[in-house]
Coordinates of C-alpha atoms and ligand atoms in Angstrom, one line a residue:
X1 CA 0.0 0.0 0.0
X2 CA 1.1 3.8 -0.8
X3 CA 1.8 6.0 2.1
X4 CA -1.1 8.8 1.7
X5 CA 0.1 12.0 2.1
X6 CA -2.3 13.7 0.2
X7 CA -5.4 13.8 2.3
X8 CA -6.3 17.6 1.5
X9 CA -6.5 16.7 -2.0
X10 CA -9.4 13.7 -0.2
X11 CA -9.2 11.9 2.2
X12 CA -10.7 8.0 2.7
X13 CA -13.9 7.6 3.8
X14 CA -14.3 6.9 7.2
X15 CA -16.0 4.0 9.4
X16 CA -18.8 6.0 10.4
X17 CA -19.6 7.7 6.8
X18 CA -18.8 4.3 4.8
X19 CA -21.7 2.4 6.9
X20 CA -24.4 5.6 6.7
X21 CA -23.7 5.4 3.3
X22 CA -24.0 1.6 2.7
X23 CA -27.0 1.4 4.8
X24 CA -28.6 4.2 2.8
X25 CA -27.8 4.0 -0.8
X26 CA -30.0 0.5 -1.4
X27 CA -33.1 2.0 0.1
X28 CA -34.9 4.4 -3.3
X29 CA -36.7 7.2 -2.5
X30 CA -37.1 10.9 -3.4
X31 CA -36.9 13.3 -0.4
X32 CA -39.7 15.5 -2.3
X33 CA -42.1 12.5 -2.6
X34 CA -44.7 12.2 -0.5
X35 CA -45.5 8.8 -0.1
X36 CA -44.0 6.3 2.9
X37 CA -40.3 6.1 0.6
X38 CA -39.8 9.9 -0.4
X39 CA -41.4 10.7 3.3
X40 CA -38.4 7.6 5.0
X41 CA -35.3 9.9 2.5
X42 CA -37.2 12.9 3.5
X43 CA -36.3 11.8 7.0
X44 CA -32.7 10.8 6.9
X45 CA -31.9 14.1 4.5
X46 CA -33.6 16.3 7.8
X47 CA -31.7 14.4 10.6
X48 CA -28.6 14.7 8.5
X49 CA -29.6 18.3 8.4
X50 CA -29.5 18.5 11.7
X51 CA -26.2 16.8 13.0
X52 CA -24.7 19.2 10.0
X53 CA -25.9 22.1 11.9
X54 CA -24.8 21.2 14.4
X55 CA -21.2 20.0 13.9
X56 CA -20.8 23.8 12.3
X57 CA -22.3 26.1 14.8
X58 CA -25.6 26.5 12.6
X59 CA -29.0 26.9 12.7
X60 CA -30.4 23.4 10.4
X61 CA -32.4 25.9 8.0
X62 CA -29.1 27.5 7.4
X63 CA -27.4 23.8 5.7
X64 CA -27.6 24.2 1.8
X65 CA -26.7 20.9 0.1
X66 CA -25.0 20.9 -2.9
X67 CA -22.7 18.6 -4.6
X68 CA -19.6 19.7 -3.1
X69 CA -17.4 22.7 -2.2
X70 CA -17.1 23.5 -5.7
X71 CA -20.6 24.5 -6.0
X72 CA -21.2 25.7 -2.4
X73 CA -18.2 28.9 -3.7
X74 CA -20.0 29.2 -6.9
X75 CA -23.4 29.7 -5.0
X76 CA -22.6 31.9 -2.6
X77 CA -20.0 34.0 -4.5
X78 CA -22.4 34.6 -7.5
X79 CA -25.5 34.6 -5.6
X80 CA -24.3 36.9 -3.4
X81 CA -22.9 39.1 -5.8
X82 CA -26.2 39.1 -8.4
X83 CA -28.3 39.7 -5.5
X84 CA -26.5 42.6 -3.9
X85 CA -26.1 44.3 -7.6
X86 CA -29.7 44.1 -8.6
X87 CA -30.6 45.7 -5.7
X88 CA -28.1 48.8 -5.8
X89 CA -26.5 48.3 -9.1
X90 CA -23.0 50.7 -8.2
X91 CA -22.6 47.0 -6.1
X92 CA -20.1 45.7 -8.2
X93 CA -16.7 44.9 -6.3
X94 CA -16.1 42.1 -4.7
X95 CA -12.9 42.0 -2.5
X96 CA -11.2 38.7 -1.9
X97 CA -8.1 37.2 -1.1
X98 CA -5.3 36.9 -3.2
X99 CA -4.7 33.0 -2.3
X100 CA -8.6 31.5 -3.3
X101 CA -9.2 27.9 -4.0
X102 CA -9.7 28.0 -7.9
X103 CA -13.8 27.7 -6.9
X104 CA -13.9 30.9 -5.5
X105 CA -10.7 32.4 -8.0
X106 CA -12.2 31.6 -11.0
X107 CA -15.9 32.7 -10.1
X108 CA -14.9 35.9 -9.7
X109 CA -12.5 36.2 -12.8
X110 CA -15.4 35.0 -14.4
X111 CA -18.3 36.9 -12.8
X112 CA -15.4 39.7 -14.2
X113 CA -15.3 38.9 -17.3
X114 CA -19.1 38.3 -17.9
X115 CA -21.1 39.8 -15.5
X116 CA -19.1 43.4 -15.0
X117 CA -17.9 42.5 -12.2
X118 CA -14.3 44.5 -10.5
X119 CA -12.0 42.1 -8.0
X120 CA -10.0 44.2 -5.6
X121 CA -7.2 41.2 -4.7
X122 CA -6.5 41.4 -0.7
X123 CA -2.7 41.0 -0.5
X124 CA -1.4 38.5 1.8
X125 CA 1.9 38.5 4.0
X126 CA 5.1 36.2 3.4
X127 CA 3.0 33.4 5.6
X128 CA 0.2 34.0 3.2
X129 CA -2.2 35.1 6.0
X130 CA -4.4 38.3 4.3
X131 CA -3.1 42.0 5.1
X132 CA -5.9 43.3 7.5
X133 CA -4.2 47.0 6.9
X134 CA -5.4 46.7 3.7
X135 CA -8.9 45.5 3.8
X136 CA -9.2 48.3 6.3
X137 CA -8.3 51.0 3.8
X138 CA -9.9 49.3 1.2
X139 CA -13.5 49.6 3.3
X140 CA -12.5 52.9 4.2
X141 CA -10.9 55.0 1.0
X142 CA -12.4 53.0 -1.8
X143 CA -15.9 53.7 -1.9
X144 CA -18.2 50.8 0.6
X145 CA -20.8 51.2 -1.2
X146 CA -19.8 49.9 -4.4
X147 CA -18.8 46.7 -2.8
X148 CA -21.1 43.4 -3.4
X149 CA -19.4 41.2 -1.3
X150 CA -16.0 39.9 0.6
X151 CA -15.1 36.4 0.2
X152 CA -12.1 34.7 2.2
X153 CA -10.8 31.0 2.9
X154 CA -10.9 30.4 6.3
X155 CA -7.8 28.2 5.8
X156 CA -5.6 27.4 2.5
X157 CA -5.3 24.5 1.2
X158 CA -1.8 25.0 -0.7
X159 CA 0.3 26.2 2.9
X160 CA -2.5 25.3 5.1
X161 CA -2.7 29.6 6.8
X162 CA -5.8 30.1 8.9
X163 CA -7.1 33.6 8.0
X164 CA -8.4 36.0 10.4
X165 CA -11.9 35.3 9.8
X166 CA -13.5 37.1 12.9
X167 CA -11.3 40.2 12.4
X168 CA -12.3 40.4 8.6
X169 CA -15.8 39.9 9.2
X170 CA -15.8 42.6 12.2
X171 CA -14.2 45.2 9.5
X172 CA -16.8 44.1 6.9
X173 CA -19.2 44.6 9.4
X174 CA -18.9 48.2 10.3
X175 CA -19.7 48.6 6.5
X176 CA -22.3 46.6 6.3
X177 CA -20.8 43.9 3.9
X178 CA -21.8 40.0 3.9
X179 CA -18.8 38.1 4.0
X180 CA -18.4 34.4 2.6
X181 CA -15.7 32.2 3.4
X182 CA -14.4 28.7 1.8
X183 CA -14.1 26.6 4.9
X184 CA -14.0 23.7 3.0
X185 CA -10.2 22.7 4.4
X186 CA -11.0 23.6 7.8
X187 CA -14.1 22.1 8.8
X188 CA -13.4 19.2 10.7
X189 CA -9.8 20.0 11.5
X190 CA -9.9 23.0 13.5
X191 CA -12.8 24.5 15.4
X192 CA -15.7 26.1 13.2
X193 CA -18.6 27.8 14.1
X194 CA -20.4 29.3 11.7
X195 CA -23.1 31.3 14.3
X196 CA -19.9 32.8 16.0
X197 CA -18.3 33.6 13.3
X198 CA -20.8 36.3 11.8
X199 CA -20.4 34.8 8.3
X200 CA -23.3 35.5 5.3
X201 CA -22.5 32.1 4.2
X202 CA -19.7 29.4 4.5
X203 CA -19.0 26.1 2.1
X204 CA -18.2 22.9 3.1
X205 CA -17.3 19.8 1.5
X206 CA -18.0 16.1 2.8
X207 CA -14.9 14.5 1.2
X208 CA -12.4 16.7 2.9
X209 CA -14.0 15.1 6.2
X210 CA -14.2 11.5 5.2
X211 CA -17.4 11.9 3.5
X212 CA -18.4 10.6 0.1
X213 CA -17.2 12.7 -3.2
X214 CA -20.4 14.8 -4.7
X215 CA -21.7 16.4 -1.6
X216 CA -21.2 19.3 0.0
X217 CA -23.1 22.4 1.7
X218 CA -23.1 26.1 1.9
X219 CA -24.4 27.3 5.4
X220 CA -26.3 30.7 4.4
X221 CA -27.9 32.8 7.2
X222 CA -31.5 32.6 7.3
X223 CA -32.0 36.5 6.2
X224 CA -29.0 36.5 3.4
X225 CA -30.3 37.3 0.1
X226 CA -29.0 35.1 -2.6
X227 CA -29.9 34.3 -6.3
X228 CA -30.1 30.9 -7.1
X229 CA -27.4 29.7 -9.6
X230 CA -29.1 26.9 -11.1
X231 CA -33.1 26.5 -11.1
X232 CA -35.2 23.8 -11.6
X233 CA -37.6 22.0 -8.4
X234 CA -37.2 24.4 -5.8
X235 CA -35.6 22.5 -3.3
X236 CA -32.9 23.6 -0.2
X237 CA -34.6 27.2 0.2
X238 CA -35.4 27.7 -3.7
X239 CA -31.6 28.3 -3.5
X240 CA -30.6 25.0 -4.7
X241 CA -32.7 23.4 -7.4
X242 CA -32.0 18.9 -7.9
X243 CA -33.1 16.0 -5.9
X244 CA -30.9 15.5 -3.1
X245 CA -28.4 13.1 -2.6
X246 CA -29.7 11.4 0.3
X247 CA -27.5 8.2 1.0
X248 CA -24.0 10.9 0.5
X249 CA -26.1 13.8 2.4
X250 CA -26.4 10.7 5.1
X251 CA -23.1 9.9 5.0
X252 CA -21.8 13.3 5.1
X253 CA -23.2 13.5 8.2
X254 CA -21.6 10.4 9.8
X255 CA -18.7 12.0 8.6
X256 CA -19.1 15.7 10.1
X257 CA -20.1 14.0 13.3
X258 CA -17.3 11.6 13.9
X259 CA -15.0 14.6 13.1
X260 CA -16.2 17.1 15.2
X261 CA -16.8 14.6 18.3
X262 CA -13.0 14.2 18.2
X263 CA -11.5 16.8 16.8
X264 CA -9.3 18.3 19.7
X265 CA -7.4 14.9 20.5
X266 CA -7.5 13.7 16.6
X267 CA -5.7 17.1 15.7
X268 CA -3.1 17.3 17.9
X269 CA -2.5 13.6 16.7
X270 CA -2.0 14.6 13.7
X271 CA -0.3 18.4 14.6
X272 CA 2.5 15.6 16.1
X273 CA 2.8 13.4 12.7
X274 CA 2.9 16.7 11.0
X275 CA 5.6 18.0 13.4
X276 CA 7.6 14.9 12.4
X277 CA 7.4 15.4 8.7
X278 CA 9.2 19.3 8.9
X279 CA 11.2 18.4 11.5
X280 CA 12.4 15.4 9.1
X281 CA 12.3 17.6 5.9
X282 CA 14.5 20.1 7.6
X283 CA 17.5 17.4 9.1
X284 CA 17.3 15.7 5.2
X285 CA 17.7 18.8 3.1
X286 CA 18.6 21.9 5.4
X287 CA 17.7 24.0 1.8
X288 CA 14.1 23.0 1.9
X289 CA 12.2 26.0 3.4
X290 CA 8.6 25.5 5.4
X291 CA 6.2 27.9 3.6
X292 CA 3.3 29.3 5.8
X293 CA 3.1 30.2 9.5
X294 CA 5.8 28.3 11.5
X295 CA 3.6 25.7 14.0
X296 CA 6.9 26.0 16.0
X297 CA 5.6 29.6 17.1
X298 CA 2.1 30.4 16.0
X299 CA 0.5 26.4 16.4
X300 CA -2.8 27.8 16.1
X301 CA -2.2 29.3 12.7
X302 CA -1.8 26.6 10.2
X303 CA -4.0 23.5 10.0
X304 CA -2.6 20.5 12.2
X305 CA -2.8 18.1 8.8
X306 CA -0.6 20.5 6.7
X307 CA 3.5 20.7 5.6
X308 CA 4.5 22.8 2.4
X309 CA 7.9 22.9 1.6
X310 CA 9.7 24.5 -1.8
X311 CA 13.0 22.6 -2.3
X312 CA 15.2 25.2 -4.3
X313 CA 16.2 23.7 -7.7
X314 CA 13.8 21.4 -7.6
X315 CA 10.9 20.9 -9.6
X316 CA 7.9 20.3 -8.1
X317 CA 6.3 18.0 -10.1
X318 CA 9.5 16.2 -10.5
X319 CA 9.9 15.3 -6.9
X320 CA 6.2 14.6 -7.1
X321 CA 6.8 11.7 -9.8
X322 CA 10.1 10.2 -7.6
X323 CA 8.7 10.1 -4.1
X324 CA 5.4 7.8 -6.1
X325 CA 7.9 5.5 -7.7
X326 CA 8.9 5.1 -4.2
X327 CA 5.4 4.6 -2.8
X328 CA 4.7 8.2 -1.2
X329 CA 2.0 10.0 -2.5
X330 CA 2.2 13.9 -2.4
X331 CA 1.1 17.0 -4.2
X332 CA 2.7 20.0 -5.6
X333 CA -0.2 21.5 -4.3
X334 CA -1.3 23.8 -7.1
X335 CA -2.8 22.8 -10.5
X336 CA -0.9 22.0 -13.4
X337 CA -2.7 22.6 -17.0
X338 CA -1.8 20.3 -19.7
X339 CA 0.7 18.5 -17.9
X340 CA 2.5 22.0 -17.9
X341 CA 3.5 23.3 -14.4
X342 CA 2.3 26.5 -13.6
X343 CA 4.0 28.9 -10.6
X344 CA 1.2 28.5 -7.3
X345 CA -0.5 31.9 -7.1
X346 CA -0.6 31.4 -3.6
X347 CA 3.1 31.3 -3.2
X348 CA 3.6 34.0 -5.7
X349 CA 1.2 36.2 -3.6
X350 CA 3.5 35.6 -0.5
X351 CA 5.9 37.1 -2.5
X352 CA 8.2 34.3 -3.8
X353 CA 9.5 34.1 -7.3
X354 CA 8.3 31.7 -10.2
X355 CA 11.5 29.3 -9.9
X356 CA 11.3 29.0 -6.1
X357 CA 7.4 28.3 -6.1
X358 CA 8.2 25.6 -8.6
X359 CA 9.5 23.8 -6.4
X360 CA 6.9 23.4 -3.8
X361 CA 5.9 20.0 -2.6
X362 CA 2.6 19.5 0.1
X363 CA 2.3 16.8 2.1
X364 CA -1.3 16.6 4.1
X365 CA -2.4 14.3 6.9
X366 CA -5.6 12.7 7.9
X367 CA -7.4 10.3 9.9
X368 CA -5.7 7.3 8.7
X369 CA -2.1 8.4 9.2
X370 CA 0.4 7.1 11.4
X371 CA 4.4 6.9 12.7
X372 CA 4.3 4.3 9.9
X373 CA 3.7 7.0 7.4
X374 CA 6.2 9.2 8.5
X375 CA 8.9 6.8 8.7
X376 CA 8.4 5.6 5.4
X377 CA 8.5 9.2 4.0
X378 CA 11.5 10.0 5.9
X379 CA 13.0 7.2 4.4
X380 CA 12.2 7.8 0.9
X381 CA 12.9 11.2 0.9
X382 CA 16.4 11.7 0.4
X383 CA 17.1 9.8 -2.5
X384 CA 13.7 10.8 -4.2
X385 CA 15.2 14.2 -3.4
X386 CA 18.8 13.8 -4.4
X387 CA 17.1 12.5 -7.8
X388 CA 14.8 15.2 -8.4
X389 CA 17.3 18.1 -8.0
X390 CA 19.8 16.2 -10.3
X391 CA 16.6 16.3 -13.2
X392 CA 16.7 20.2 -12.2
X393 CA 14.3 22.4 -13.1
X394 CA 14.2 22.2 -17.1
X395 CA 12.4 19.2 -19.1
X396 CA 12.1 17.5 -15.9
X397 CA 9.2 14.8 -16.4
X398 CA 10.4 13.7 -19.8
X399 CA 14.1 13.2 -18.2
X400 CA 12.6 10.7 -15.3
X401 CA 9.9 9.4 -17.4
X402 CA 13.1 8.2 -19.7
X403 CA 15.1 7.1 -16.7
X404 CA 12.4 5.2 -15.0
X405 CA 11.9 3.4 -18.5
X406 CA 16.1 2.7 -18.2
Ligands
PLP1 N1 -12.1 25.0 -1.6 C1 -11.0 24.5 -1.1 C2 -10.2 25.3 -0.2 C3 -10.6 23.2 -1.5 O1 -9.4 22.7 -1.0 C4 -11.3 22.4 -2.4 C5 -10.9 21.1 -2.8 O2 -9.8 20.9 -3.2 C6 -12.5 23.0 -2.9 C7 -12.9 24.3 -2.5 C8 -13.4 22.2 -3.8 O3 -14.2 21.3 -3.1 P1 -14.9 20.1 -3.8 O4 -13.8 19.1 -4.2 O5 -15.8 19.5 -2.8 O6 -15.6 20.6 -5.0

């Protein structure tokens, strides 16, 4: 079996979740029907509702389902936005980080591009955490009332920063200004509440918890305005048209549950293993350098699963290649079109340069990880490393797809 050290990318479906979904999936039956079948799904879905809710500090009219954290960004950052602009039409900038999950990146560049939208990109700091200085002068010289919305991860899933969530929110606040955030990599590994948090609305995912793939929820406040992105039955608030998935919506639950029962003990668990991995990283090649906050002195400002490292004449996805032929599986972290390696925009936002973010390499934790892991990375790494610096950074997968062929 690989060593998994990818688990922000998904992680396996746990105990709990595999057995709500089993149980569920052979039994038919619409939630919307009203016979004894659609009334049984109708059930589950609401109970599911329910533990939800509760596992995120929200009120169970507030849970949203959609079919993952994909869809949850593009509801709530469009909805949000074409609600707020028909309503006062100078509404049309939306301010929001500079290190967004593609979901929430690309709906505004495209909400830009089509919809006359205007971005106003929050700069972040070296550890990628987003500059509160200039959100405040942002609210306060540029004009609060031609702003739709402010969206913000509550924690990234490239360097694994927690963002100053209640500090944002307060600033949006004075200005009026609902404020969404993409909590779809911290739910379930550091404390969330959505209530507490003063949030408009808030995605989650169920496979980043040990869900199933295909569901996922945005947690919208019961008087937040929002246009529906997709129409069709009406269901989830006449926000969210499509018959519910209630056998992953069941499982999801499980899932969010068996997370949240545990978290404090299960994170710390995994903090430790984490701990190992840079403290192993930084004895085997001294060059590598730990991107985001340091957990040595700021613990509660990176998530406990996360290690990002850039290895300096390195390429990424070279390493990335050498560490699976030796049974570790990774990420670079950032997407790659075509095959063709593109620079993170989150690490080019902290301010590094396109070489150096090449070579960035993430290695994520989860509920099945162990010592076991970490040993076997530690023992692969060297060699895997010693290898990919040697490819270098030019033509590097065609050189080690030739020399693993050797
Ligand atoms: N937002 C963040 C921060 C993520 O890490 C991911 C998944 O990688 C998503 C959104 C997308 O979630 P989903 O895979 O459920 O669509």
């Amino acid at each position: 079996m690989p060593v998994y050290l990818d688990h922000a990318a998904t992680t396996p479906i746990s105990g709990p979740a595999l057995a709500a979904l089993t149980s569920v999936i052979s039994r038919s039956g619409n939630p919307s029907s009203l016979h004894g079948s659609g009334r049984r799904a109708r059930a589950t879905v609401e109970a599911a509702r329910e533990t939800i809710a509760k596992a995120a500090g929200a009120h169970p009219t507030e849970v949203i389902f959609t079919s993952g954290g994909t869809e949850a960004d593009n509801l709530a950052v469009k909805g949000l936005f074409w609600s707020r602009r028909d309503a006062e039409p100078q509404r049309a900038r939306i301010l929001v980080s500079a290190v967004e999950h593609a979901a929430v990146q690309d709906t505004v560049e495209w909400l830009e591009k089509h919809e006359g939208a205007e971005a106003v990109w929050l700069p972040v700091d070296e550890d990628g955490t987003v500059s509160l200085d200039a959100l405040q002068k942002e609210l306060a010289d540029g004009g609060a009332d031609s702003i739709a919305l402010l969206t913000c991860m509550w924690a990234n899933n490239e360097v694994g920063t927690l963002q100053p969530i209640a500090e944002i929110v307060a600033l949006a606040d004075n200005y009026g200004i609902p404020v969404h955030s993409d909590a779809v990599q911290a739910f379930g590994s550091v404390p969330v509440n959505f209530k507490d948090s003063g949030l408009a609305a808030m995605s989650i995912s169920a496979h980043k918890i040990g869900g199933a793939v295909g569901v996922g929820a945005l947690l919208l406040g019961r008087a937040v305005k929002l246009t529906p992105v997709q129409h069709g039955g009406g269901q989830e608030r006449s926000v969210r048209s499509g018959t519910l998935d209630t056998a992953g919506i069941a499982a999801f639950a499980a899932a969010a549950q068996d997370v949240t029962s545990n978290m404090a003990a299960e994170s710390a668990r995994i903090a430790g293993l984490r701990d190992s991995i840079i403290a192993a990283v930084r004895e085997a090649v001294p060059e590598a350098v730990l991107r985001g906050v340091d957990p040595g002195k700021h613990p509660d400002k990176r998530l406990p699963g996360n290690a990002h490292f850039t290895f300096p004449g390195c390429e990424g996805d070279s390493l990335l290649f050498l560490l699976d032929m030796a049974g570790i599986e990774s990420s670079t972290g950032s997407a790659c079109t075509a095959g063709v390696p593109r620079p993170s925009h989150v690490l080019l936002a902290m301010g590094l340069d396109e070489e150096t973010a090449r070579g960035a390499q993430r290695f994520s934790l989860g509920h099945t990880s162990d010592q076991e892991d970490v040993d076997a990375f530690v023992k692969a790494l060297p060699d895997a490393h010693a290898r990919a610096k040697k490819a270098g950074m030019a033509d590097h997968v065609s050189s080690i797809q030739t020399a693993s062929t050797r």
